[in-house]
mmCIF file of C-alpha atoms in Angstrom:
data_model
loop_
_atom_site.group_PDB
_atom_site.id
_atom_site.type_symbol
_atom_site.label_atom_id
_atom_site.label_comp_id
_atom_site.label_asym_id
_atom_site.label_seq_id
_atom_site.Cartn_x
_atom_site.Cartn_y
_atom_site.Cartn_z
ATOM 1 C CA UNK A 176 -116.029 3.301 -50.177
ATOM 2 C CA UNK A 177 -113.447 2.895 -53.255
ATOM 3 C CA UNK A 178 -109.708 3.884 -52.687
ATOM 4 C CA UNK A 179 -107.627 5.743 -55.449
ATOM 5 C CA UNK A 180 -103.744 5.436 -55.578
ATOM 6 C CA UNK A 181 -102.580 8.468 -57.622
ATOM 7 C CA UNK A 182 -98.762 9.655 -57.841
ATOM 8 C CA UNK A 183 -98.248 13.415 -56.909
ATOM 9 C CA UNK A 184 -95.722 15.607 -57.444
ATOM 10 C CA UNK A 185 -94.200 13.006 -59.693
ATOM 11 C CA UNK A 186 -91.598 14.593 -62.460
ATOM 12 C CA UNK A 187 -89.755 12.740 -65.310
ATOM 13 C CA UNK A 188 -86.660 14.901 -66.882
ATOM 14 C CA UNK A 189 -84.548 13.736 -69.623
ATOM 15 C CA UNK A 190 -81.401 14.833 -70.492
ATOM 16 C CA UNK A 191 -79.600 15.092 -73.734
ATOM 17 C CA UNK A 192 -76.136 14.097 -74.207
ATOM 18 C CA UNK A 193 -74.241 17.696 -74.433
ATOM 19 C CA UNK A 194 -73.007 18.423 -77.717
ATOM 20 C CA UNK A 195 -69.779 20.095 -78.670
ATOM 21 C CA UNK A 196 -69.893 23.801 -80.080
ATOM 22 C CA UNK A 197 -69.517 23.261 -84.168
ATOM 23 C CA UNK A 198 -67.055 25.612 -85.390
ATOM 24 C CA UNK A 199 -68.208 28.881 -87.403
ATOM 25 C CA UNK A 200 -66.332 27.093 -90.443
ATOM 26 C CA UNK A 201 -67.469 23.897 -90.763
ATOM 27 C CA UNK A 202 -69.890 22.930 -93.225
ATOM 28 C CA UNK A 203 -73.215 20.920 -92.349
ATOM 29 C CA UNK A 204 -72.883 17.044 -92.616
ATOM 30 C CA UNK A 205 -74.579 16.625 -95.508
ATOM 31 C CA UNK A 206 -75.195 12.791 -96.775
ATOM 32 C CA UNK A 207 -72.982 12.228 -99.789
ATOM 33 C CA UNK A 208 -74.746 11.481 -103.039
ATOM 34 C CA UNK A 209 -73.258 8.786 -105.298
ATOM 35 C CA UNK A 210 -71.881 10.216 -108.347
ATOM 36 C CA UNK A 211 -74.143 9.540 -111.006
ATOM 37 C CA UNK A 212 -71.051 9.581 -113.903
ATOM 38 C CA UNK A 213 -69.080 6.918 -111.672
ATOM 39 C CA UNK A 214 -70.596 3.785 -113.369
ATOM 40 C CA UNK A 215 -69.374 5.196 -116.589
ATOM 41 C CA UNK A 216 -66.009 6.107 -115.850
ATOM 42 C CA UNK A 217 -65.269 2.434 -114.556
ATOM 43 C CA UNK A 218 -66.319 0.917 -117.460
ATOM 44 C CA UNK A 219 -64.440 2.803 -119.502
ATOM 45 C CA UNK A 220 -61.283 1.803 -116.824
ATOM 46 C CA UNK A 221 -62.291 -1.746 -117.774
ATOM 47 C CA UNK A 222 -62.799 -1.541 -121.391
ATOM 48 C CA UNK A 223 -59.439 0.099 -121.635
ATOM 49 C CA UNK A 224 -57.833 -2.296 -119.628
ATOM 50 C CA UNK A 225 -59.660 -4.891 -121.750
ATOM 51 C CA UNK A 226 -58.178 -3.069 -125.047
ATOM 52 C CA UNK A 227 -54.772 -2.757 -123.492
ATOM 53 C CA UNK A 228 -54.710 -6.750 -122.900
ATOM 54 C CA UNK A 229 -56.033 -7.427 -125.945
ATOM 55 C CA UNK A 230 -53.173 -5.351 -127.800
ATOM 56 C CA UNK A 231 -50.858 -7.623 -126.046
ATOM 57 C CA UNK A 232 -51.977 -10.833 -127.044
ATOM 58 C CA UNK A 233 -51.757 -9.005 -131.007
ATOM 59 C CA UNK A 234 -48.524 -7.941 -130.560
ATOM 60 C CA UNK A 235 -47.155 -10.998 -129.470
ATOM 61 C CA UNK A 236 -46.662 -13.229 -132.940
ATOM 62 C CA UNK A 237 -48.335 -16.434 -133.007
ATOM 63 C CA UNK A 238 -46.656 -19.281 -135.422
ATOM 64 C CA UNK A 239 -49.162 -18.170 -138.248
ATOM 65 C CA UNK A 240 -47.512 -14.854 -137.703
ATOM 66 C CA UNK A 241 -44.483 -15.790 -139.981
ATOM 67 C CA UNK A 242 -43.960 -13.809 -142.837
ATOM 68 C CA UNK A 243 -46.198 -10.946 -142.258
ATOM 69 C CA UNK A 244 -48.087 -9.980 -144.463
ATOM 70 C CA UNK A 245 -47.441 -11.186 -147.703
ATOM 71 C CA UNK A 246 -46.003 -15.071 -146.572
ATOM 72 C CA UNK A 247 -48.683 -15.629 -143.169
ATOM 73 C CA UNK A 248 -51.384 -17.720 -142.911
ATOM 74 C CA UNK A 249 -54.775 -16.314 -142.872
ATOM 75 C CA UNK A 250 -56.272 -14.126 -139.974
ATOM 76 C CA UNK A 251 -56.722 -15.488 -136.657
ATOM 77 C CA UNK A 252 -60.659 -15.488 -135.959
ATOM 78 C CA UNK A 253 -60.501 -14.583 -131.765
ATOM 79 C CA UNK A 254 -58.545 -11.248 -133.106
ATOM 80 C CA UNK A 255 -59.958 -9.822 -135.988
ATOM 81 C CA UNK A 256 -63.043 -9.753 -134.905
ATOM 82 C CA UNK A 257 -62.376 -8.591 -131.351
ATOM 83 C CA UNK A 258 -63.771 -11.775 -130.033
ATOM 84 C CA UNK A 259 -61.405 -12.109 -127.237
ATOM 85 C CA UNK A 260 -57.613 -13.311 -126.399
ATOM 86 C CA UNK A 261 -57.200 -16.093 -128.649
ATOM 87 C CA UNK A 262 -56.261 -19.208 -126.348
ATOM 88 C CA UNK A 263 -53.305 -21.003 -128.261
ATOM 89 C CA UNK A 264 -51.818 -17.490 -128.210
ATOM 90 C CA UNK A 265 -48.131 -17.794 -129.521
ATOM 91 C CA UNK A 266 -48.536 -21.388 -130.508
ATOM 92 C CA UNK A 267 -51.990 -20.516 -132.746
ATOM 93 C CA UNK A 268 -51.518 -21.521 -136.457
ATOM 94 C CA UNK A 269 -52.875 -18.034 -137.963
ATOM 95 C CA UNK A 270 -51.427 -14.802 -138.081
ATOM 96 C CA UNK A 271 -52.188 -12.248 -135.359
ATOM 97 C CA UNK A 272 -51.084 -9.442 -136.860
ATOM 98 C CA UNK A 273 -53.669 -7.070 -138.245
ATOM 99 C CA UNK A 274 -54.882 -7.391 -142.001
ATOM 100 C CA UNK A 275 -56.388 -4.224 -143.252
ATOM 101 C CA UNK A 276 -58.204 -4.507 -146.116
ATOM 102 C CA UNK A 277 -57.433 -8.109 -146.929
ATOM 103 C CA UNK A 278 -58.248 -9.462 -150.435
ATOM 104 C CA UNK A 279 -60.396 -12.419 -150.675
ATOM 105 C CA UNK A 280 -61.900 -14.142 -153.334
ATOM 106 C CA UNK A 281 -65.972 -14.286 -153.859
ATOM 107 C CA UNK A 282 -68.027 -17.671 -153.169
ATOM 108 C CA UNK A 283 -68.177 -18.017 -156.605
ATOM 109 C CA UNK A 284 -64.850 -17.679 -157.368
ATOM 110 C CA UNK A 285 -63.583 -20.099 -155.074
ATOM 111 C CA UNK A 286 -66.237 -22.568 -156.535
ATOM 112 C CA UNK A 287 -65.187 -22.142 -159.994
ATOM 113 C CA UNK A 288 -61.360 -22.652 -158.805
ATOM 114 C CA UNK A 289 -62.362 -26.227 -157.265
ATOM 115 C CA UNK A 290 -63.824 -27.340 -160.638
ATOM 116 C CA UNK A 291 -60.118 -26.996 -162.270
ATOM 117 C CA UNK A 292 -58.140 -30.125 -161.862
ATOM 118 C CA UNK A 293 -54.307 -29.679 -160.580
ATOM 119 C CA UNK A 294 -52.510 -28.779 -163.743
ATOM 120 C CA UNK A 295 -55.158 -25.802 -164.601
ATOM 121 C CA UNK A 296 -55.054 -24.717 -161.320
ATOM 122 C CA UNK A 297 -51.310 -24.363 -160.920
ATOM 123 C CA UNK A 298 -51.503 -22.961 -164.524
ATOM 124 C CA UNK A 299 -53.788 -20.106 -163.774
ATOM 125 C CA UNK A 300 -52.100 -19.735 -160.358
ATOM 126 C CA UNK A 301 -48.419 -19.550 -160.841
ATOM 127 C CA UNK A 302 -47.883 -16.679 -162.876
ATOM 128 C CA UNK A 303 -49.353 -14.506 -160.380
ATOM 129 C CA UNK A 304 -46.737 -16.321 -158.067
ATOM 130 C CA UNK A 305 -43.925 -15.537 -159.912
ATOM 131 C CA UNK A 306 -45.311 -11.777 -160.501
ATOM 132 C CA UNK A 307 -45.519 -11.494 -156.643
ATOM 133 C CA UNK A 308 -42.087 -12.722 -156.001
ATOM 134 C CA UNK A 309 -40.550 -10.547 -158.850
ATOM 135 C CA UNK A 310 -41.852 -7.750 -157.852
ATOM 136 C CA UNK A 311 -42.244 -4.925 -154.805
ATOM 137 C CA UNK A 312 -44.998 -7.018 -153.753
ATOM 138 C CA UNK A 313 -43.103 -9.062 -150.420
ATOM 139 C CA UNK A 314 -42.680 -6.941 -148.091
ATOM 140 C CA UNK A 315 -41.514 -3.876 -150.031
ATOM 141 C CA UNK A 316 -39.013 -5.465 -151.445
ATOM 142 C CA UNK A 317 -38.008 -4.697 -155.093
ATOM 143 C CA UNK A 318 -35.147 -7.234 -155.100
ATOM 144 C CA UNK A 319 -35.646 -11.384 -156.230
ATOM 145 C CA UNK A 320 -36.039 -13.470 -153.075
ATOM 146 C CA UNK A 321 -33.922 -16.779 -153.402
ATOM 147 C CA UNK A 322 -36.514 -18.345 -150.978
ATOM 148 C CA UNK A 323 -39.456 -18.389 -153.562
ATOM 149 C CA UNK A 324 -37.517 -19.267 -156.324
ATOM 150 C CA UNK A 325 -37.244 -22.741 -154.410
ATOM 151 C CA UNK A 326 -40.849 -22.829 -154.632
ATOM 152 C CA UNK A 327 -41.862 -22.006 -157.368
ATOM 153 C CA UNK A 328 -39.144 -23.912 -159.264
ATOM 154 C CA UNK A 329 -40.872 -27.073 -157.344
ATOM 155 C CA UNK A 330 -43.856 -26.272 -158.661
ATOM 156 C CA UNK A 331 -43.150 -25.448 -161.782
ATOM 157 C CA UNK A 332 -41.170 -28.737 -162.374
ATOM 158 C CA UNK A 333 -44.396 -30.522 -160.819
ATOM 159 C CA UNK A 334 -46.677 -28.991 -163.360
ATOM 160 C CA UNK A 335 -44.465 -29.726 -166.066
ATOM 161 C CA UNK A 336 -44.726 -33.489 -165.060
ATOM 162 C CA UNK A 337 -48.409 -33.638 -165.509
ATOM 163 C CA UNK A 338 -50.570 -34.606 -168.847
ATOM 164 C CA UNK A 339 -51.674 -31.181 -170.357
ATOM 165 C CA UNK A 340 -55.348 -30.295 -169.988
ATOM 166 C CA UNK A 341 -57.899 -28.970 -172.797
ATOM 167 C CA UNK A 342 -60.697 -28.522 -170.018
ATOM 168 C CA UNK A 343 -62.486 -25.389 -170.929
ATOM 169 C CA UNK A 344 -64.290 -24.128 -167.759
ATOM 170 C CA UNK A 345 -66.192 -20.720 -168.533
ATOM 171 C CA UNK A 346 -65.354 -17.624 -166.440
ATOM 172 C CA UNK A 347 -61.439 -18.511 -165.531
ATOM 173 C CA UNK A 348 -60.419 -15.530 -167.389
ATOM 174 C CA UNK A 349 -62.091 -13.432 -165.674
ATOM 175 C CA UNK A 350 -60.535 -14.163 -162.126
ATOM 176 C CA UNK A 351 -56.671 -12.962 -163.418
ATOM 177 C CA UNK A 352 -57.765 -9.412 -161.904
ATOM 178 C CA UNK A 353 -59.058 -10.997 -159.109
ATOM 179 C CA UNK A 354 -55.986 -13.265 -158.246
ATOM 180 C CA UNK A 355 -53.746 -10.371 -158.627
ATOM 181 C CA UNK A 356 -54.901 -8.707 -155.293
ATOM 182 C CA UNK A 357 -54.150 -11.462 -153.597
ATOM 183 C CA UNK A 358 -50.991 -12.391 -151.064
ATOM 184 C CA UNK A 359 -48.283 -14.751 -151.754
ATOM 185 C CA UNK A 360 -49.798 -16.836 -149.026
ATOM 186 C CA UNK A 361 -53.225 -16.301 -149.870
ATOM 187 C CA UNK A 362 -51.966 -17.767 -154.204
ATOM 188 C CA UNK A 363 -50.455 -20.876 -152.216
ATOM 189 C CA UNK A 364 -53.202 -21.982 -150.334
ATOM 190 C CA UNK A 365 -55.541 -21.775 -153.408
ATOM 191 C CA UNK A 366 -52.394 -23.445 -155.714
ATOM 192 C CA UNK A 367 -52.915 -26.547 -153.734
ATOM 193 C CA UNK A 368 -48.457 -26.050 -153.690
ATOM 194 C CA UNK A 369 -47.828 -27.143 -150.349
ATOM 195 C CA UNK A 370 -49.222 -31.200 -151.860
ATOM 196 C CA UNK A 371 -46.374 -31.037 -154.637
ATOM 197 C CA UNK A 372 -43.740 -33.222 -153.292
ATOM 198 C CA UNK A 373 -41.166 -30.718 -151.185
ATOM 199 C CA UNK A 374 -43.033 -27.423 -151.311
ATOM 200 C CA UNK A 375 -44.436 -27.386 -147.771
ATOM 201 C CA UNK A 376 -40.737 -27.369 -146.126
ATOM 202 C CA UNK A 377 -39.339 -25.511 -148.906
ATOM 203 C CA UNK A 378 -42.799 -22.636 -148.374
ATOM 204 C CA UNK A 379 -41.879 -22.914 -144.385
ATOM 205 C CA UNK A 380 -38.523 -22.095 -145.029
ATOM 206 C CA UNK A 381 -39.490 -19.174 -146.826
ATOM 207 C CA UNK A 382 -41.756 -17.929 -144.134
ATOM 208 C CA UNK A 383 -39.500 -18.213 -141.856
ATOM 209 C CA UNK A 384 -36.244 -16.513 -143.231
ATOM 210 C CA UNK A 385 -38.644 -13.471 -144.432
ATOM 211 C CA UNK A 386 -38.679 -10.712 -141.205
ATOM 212 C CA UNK A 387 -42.389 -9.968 -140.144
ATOM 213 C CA UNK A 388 -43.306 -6.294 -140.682
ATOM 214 C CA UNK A 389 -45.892 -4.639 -138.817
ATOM 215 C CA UNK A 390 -47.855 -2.049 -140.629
#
């Protein structure tokens, strides 16, 4: 005969933790949702932080910033493009002041300029020198500055020590308009000046008495 162990009367009760009365005025715990705009307002908190530090490094003159912006060198790459903080920062040979609507010469141009051998070059070129520091062209200034007349007088007594030219190169004429648009510092570079014999201290000195003016 089999046997049969059964439990009787058995009873399993479970109790829940007692929970405090919520008041009438609080609100249900609802899960927060992430805010989907978030992402975009931080990255405009870094781009203007990026913008802001970038402003600095413009503001703060670099050696090419002398003579701004008829006497400084040309524009420093890492800034006018927005590349990025330029790493020589104040010791960086171009200017990092901002060039609006810079003049430059066309490809061709500047081909047709390396074809002319030093006295046609400094022929074509220092007339619009002179014009420049004659007129309201250096930093709104209408009066003579002493500074270029140093240069230029180098120059011009240079040029009068070479053997005249009769080299007829087609199209020169037609870069006077050209030439005429373009900076005191922009006309030196191209003049080939600062290889005349005392013109690249006498240029620096010039850069550096002019004030730099930020437009």
């Amino acid at each position: 005969m089999a046997l049969f162990c059964t439990y009787e009367a058995t009873f399993i009760s479970i109790k829940q933790p007692k929970q405090e009365p919520r008041s009438k005025s609080a609100g249900a715990n609802v899960p927060r949702q992430p805010c989907p705009d978030r992402s975009y307002v931080e990255s405009l908190e870094e781009r203007a932080s990026a913008l802001a530090f970038l402003e600095s490094e413009r503001s703060e003159q670099s050696e090419g910033s002398a003579g701004h912006p008829e006497l400084c060198f040309k524009p420093c790459l890492y800034l006018a493009y927005g590349s990025g903080a330029c790493p020589r920062r104040s010791s960086c040979s171009f200017c990092h002041l901002p060039h609006p609507k810079r003049a430059k010469l066309r490809r061709a141009d500047r081909e047709l300029l390396r074809q002319l051998g030093e006295a046609d070059l400094l022929a074509l070129v220092l007339p619009h020198l002179r014009a420049k520091s004659l007129g309201a062209k250096i930093l709104l200034r209408v009066e003579k500055i002493p500074g270029a007349d140093r240069v230029l007088g180098l120059m011009e007594a240079h040029l009068a020590s070479l053997p005249a030219s009769n080299a007829l190169i087609a199209g020169v004429g037609k870069l006077a308009g050209r030439l005429a648009r373009l900076s005191f510092g922009q006309l030196m570079h191209l003049s080939r000046g600062p290889g005349v014999p005392g013109v690249q201290a006498a240029f620096a000195a010039l850069r550096s008495e002019e004030p730099v003016v930020q437009k």
